[in-house]
mmCIF file of the C-alpha atoms, coordinates in Angstrom:
data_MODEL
# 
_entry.id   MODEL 
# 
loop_
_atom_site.group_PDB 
_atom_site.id 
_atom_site.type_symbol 
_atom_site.label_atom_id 
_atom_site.label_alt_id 
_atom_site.label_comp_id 
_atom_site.label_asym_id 
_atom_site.label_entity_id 
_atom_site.label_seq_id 
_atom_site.pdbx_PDB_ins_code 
_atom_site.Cartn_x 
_atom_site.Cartn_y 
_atom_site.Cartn_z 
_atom_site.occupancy 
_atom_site.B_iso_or_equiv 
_atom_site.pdbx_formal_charge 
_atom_site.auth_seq_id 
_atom_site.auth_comp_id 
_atom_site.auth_asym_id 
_atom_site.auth_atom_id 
_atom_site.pdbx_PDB_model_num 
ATOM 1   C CA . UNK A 1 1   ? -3.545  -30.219 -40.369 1.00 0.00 ? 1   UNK A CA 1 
ATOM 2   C CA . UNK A 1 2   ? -0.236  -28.783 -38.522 1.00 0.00 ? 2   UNK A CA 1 
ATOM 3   C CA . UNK A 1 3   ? -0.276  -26.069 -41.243 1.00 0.00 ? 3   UNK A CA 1 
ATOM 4   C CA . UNK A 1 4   ? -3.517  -25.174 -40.877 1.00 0.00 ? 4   UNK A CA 1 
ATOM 5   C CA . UNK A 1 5   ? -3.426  -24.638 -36.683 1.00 0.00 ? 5   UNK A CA 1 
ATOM 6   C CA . UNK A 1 6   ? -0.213  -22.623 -37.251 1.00 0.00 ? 6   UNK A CA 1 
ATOM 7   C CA . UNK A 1 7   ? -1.803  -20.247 -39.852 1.00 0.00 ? 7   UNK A CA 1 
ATOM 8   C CA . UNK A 1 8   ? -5.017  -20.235 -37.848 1.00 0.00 ? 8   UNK A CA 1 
ATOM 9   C CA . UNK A 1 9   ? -2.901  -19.623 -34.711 1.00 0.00 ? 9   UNK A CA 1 
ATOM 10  C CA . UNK A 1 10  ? -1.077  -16.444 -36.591 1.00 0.00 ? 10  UNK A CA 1 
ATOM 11  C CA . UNK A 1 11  ? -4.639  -15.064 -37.901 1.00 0.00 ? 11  UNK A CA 1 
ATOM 12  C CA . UNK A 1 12  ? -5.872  -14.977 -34.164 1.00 0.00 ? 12  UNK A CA 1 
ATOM 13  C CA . UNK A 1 13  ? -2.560  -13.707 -32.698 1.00 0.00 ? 13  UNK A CA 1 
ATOM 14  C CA . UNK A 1 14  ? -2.436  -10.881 -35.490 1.00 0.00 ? 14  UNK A CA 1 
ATOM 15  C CA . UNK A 1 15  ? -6.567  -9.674  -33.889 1.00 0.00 ? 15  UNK A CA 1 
ATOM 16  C CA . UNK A 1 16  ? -5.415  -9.973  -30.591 1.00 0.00 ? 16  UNK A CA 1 
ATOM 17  C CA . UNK A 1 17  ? -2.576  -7.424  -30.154 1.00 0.00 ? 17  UNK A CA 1 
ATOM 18  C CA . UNK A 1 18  ? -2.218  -4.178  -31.833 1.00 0.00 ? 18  UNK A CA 1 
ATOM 19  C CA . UNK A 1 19  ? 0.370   -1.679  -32.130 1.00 0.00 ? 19  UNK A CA 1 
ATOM 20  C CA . UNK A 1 20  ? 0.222   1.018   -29.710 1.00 0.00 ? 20  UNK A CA 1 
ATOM 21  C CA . UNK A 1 21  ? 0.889   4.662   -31.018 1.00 0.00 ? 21  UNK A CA 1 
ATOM 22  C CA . UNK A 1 22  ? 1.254   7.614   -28.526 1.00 0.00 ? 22  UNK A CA 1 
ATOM 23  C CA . UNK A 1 23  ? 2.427   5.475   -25.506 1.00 0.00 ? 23  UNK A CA 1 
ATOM 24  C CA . UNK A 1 24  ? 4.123   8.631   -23.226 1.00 0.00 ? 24  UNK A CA 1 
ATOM 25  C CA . UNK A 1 25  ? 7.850   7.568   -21.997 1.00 0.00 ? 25  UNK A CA 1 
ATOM 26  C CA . UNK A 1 26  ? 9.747   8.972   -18.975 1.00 0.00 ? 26  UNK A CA 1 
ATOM 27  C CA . UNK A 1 27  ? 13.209  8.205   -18.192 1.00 0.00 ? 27  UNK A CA 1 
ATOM 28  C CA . UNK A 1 28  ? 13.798  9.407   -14.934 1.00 0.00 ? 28  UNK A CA 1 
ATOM 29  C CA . UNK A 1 29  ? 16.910  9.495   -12.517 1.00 0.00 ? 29  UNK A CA 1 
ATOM 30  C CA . UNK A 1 30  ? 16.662  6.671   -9.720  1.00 0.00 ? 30  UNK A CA 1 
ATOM 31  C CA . UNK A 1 31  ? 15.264  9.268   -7.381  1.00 0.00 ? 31  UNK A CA 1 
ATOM 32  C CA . UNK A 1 32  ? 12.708  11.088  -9.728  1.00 0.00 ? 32  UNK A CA 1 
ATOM 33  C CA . UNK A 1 33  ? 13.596  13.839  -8.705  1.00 0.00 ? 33  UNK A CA 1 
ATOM 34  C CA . UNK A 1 34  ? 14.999  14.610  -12.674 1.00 0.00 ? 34  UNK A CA 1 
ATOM 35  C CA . UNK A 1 35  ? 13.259  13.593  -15.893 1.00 0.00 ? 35  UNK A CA 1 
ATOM 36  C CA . UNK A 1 36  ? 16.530  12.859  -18.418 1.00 0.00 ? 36  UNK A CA 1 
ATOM 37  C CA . UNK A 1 37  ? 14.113  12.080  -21.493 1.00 0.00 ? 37  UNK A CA 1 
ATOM 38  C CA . UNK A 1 38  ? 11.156  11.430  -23.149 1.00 0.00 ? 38  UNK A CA 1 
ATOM 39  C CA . UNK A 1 39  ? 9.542   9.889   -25.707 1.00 0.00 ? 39  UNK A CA 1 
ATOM 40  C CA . UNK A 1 40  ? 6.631   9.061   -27.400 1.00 0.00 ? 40  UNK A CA 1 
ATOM 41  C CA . UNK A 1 41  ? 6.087   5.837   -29.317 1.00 0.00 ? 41  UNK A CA 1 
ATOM 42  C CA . UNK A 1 42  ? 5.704   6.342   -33.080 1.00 0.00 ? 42  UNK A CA 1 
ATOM 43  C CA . UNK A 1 43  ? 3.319   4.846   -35.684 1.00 0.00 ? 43  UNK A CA 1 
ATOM 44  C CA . UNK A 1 44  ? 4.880   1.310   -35.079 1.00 0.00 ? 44  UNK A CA 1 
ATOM 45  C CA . UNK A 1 45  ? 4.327   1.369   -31.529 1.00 0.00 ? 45  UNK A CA 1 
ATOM 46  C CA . UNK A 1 46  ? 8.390   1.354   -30.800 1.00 0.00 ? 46  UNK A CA 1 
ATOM 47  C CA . UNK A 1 47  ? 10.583  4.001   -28.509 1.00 0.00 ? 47  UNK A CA 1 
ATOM 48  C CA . UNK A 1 48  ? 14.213  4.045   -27.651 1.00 0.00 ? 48  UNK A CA 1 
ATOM 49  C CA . UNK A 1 49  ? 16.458  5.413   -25.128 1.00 0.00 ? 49  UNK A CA 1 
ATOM 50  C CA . UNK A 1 50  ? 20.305  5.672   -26.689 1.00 0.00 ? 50  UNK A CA 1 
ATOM 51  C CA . UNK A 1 51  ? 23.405  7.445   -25.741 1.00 0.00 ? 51  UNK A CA 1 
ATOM 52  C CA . UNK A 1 52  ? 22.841  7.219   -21.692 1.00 0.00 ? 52  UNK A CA 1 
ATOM 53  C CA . UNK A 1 53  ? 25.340  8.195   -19.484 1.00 0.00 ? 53  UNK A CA 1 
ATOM 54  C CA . UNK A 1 54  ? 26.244  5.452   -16.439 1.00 0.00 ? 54  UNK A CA 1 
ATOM 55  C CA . UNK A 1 55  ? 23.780  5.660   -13.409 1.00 0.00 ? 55  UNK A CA 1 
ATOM 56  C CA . UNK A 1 56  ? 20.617  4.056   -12.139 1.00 0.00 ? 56  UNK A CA 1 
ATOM 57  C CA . UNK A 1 57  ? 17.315  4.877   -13.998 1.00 0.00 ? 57  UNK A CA 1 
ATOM 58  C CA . UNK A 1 58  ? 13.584  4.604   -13.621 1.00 0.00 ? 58  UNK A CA 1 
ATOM 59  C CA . UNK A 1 59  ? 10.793  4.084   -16.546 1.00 0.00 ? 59  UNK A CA 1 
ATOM 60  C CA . UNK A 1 60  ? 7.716   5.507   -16.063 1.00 0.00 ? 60  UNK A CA 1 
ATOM 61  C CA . UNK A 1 61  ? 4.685   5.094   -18.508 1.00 0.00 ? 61  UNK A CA 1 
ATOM 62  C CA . UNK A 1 62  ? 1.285   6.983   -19.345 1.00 0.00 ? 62  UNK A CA 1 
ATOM 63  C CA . UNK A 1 63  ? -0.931  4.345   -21.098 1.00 0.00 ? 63  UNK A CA 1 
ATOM 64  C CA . UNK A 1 64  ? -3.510  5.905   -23.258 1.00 0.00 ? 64  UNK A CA 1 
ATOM 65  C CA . UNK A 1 65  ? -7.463  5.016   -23.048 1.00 0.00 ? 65  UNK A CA 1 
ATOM 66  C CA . UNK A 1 66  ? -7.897  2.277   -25.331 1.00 0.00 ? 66  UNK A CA 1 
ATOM 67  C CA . UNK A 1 67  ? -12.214 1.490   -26.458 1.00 0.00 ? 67  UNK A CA 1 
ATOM 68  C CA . UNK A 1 68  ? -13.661 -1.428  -27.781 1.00 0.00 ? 68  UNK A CA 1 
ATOM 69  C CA . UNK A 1 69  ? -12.438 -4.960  -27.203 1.00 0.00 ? 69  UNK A CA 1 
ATOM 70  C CA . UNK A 1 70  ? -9.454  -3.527  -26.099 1.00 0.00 ? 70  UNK A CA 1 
ATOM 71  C CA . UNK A 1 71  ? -10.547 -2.790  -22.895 1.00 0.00 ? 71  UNK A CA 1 
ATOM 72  C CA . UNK A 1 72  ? -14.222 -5.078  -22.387 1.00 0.00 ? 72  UNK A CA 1 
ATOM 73  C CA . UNK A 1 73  ? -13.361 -7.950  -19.812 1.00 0.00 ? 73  UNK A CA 1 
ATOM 74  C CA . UNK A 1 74  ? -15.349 -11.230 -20.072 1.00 0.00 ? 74  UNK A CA 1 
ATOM 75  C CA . UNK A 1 75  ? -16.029 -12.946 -16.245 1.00 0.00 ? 75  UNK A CA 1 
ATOM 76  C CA . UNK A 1 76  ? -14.184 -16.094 -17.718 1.00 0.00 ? 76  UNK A CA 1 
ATOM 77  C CA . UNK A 1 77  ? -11.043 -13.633 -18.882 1.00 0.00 ? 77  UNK A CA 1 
ATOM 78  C CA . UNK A 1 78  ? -10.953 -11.887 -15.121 1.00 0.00 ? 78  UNK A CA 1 
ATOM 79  C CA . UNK A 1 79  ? -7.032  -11.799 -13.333 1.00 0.00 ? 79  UNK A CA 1 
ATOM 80  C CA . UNK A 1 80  ? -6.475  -10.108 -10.338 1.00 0.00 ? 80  UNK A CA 1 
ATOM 81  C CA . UNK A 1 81  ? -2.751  -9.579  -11.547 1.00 0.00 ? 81  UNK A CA 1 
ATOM 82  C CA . UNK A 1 82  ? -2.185  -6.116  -12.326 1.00 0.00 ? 82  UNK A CA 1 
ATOM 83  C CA . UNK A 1 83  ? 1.467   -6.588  -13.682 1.00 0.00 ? 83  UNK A CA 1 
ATOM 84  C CA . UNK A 1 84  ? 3.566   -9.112  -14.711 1.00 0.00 ? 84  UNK A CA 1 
ATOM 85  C CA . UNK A 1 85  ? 6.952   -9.712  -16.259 1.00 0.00 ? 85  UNK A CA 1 
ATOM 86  C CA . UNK A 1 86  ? 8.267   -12.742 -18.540 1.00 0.00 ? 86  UNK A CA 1 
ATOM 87  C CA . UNK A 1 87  ? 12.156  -12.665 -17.865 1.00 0.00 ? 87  UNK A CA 1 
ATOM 88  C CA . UNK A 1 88  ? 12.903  -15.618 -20.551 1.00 0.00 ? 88  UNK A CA 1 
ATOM 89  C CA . UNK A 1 89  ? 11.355  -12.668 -23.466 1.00 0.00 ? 89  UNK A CA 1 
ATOM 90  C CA . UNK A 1 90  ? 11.784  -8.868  -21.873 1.00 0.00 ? 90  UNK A CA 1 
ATOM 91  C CA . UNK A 1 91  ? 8.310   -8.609  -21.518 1.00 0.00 ? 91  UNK A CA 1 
ATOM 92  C CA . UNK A 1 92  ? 6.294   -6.231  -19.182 1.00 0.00 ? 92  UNK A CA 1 
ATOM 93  C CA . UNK A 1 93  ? 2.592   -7.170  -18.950 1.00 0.00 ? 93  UNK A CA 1 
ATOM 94  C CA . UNK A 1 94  ? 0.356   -4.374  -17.280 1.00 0.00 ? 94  UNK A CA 1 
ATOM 95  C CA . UNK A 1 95  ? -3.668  -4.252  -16.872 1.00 0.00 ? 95  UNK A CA 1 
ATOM 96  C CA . UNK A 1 96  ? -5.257  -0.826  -15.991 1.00 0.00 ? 96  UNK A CA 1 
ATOM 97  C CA . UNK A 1 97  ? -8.635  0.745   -16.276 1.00 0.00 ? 97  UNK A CA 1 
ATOM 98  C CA . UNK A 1 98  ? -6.714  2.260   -19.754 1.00 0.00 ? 98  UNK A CA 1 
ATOM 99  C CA . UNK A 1 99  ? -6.934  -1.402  -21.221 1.00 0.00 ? 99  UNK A CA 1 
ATOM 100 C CA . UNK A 1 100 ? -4.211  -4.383  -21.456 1.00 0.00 ? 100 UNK A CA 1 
ATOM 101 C CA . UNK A 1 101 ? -0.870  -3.692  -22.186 1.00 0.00 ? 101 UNK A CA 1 
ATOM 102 C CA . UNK A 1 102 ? 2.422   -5.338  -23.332 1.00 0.00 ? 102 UNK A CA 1 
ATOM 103 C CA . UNK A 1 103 ? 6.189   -3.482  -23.329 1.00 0.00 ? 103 UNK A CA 1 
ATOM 104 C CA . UNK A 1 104 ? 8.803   -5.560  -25.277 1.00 0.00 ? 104 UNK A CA 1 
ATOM 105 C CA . UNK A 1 105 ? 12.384  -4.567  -24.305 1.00 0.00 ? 105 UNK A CA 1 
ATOM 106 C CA . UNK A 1 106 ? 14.945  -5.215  -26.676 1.00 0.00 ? 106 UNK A CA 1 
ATOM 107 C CA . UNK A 1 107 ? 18.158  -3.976  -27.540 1.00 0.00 ? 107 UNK A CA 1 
ATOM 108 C CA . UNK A 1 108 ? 19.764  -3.776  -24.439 1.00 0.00 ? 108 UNK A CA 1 
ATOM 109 C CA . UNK A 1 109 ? 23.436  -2.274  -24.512 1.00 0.00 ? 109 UNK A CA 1 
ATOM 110 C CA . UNK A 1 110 ? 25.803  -1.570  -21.821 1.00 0.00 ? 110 UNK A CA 1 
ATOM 111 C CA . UNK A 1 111 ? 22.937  -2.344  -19.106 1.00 0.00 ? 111 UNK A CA 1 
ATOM 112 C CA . UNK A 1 112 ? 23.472  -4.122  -15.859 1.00 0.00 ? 112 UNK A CA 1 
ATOM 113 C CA . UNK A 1 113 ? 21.608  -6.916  -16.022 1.00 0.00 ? 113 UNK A CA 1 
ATOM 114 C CA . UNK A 1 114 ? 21.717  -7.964  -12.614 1.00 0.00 ? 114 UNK A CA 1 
ATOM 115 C CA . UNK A 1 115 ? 19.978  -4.600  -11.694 1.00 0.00 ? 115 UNK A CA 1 
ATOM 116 C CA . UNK A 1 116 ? 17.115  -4.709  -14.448 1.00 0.00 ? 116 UNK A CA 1 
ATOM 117 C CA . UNK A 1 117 ? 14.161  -4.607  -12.258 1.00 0.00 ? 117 UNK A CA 1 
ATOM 118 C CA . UNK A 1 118 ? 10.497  -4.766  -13.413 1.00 0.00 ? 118 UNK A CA 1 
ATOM 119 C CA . UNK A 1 119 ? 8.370   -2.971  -11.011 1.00 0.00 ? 119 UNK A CA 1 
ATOM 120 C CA . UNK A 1 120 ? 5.127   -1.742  -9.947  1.00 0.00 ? 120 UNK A CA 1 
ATOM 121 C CA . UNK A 1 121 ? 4.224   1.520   -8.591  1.00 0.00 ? 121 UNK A CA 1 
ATOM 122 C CA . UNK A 1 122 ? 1.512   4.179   -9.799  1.00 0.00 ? 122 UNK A CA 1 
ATOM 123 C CA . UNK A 1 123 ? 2.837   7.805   -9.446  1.00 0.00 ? 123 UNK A CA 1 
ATOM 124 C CA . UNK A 1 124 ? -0.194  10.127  -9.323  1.00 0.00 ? 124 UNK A CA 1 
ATOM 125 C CA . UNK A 1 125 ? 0.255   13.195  -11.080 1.00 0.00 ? 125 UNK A CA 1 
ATOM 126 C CA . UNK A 1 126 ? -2.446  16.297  -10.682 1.00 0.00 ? 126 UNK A CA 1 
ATOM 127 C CA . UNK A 1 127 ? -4.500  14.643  -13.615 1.00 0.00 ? 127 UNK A CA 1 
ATOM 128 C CA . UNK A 1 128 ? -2.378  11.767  -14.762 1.00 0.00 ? 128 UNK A CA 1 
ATOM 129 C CA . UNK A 1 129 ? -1.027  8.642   -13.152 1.00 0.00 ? 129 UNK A CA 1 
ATOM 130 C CA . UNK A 1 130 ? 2.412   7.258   -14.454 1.00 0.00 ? 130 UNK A CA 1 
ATOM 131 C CA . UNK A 1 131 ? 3.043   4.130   -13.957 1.00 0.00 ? 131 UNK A CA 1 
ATOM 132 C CA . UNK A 1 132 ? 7.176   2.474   -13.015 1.00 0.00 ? 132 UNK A CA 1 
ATOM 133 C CA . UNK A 1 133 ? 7.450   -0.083  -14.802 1.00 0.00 ? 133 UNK A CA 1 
ATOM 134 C CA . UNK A 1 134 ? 11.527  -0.389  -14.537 1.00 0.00 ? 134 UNK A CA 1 
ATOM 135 C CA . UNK A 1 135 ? 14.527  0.107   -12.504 1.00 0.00 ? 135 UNK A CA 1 
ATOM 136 C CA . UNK A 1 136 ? 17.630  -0.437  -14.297 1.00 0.00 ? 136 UNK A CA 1 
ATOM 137 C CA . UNK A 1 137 ? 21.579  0.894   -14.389 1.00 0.00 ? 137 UNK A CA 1 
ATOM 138 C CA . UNK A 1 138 ? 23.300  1.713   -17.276 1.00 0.00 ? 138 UNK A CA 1 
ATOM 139 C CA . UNK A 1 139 ? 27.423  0.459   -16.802 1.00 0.00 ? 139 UNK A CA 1 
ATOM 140 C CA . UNK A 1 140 ? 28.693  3.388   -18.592 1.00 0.00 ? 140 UNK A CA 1 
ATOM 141 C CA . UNK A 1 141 ? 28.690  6.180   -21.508 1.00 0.00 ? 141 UNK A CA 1 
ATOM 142 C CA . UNK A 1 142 ? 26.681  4.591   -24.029 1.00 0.00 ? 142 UNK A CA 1 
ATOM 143 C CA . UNK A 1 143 ? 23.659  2.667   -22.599 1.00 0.00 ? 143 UNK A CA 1 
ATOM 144 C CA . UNK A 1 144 ? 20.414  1.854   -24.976 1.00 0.00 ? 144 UNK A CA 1 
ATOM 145 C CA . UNK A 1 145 ? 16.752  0.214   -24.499 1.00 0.00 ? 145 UNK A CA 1 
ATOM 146 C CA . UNK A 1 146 ? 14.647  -0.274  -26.565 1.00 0.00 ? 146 UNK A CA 1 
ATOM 147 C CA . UNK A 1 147 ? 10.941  -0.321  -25.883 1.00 0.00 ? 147 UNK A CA 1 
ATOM 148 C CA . UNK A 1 148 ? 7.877   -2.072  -28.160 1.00 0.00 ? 148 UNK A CA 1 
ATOM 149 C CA . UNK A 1 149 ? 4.565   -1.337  -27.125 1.00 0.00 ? 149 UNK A CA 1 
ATOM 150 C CA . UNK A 1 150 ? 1.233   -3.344  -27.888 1.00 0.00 ? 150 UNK A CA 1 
ATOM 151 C CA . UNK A 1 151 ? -2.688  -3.539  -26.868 1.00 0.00 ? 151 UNK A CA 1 
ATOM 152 C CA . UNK A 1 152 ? -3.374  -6.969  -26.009 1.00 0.00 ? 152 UNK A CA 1 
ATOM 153 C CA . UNK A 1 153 ? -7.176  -7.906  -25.403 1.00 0.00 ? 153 UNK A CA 1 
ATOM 154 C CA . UNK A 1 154 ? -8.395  -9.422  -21.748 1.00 0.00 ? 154 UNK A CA 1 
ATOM 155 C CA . UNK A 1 155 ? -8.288  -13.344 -23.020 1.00 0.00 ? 155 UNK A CA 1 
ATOM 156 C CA . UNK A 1 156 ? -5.041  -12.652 -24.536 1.00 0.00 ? 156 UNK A CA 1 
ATOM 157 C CA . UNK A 1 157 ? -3.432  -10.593 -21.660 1.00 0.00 ? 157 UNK A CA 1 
ATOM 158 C CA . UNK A 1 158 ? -4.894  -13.773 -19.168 1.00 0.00 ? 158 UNK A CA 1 
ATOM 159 C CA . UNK A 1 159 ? -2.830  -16.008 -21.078 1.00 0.00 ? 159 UNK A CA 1 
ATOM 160 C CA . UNK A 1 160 ? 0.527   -14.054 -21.158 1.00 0.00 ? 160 UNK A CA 1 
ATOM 161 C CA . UNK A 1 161 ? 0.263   -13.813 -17.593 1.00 0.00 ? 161 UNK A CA 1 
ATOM 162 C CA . UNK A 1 162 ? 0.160   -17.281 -16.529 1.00 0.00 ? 162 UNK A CA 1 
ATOM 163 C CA . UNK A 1 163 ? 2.488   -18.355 -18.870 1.00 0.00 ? 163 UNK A CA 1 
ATOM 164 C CA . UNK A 1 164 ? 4.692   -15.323 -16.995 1.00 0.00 ? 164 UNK A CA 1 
ATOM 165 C CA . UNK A 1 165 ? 4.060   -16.900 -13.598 1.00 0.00 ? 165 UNK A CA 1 
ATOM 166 C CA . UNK A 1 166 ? 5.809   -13.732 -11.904 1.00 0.00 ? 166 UNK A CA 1 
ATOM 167 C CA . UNK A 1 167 ? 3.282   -10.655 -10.471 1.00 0.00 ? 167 UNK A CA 1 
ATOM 168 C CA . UNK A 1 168 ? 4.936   -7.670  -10.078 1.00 0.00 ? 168 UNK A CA 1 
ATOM 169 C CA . UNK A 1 169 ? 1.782   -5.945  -8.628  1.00 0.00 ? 169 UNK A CA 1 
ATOM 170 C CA . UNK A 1 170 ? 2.098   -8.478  -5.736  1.00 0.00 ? 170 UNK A CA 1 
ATOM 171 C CA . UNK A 1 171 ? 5.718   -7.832  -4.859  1.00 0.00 ? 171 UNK A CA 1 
ATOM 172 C CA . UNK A 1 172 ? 5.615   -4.017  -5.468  1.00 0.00 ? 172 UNK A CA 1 
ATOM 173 C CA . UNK A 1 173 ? 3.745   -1.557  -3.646  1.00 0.00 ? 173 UNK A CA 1 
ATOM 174 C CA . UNK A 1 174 ? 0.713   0.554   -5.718  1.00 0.00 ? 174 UNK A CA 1 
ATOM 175 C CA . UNK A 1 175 ? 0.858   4.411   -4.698  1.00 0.00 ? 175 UNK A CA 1 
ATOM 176 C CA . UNK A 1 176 ? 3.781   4.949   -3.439  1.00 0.00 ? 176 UNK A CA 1 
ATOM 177 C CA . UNK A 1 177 ? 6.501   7.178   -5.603  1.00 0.00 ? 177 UNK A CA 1 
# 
């Protein structure tokens, strides 16, 4: 019976995520004022920043429209949380009227931990709105992040959040750059 709830528990996780392709990535100085790279996520849904030089950066991301279950909302599946991060796995949780969204980070060389920040703040753009998801400092020559990026559906992104049981949106403040 164990077997069978762990396969059955796989089959459902495996429906309710999806890789996410095309996921726009700005690193950014601290002060925005310079945009040191970018990068798109590939086929797997995976980016990485590598070679940084020591200083304080921000991560800004442009979520694309997702359709279909990805982005329908059932009353019983409704969170007020807009953001959310899980510190025990890496893991950014963001909802937006582009769908549900989960960033992985992994692969974390030569970064400060004590000044890895999740945040929250939209940065409207003419058409666009980025959205700063991180704050972090890389010690020296050398830093690296890497960043996995997934569709999760409105039950499953509910769940992830209260397990997180730390809102972003609620500590950070929406518009401001």
């Amino acid at each position: 019976m164990k077997q069978f709830l762990i396969i059955l528990a796989m089959f459902f996780s495996f429906f309710s995520e999806k890789r996410t392709p095309g996921v726009s990535l700005f690193l950014e100085d601290s002060s925005g004022t310079e945009t040191v790279a970018f990068q798109q996520t590939g086929e797997q849904g995976k980016a990485s920043f590598g070679f940084l030089d020591g200083g304080s950066y921000r991560l800004l991301v442009e979520f694309p429209q997702q359709n279909g279950k990805w982005v329908k909302e059932k009353r019983r599946h409704s969170i007020l949380t807009k953001a959310a991060y899980n510190s025990r796995n890496n893991t950014y949780y963001y909802q937006g009227k582009e769908g549900y969204f989960s960033l992985k980070f992994s692969g974390l060389k030569k970064i400060d931990q004590e000044n890895f920040r999740p945040v929250f703040r939209e940065v409207r753009l003419e058409e666009d709105i980025q959205i700063n998801v991180l704050q972090f400092q890389a010690l020296k020559k050398g830093g690296q992040i890497n960043i996995s990026v997934r569709t999760l559906t409105a039950a499953r992104f509910k769940k992830k959040v209260e397990k997180a049981e730390n809102d972003i949106s609620m500590l950070s403040v929406p518009g401001i750059k």
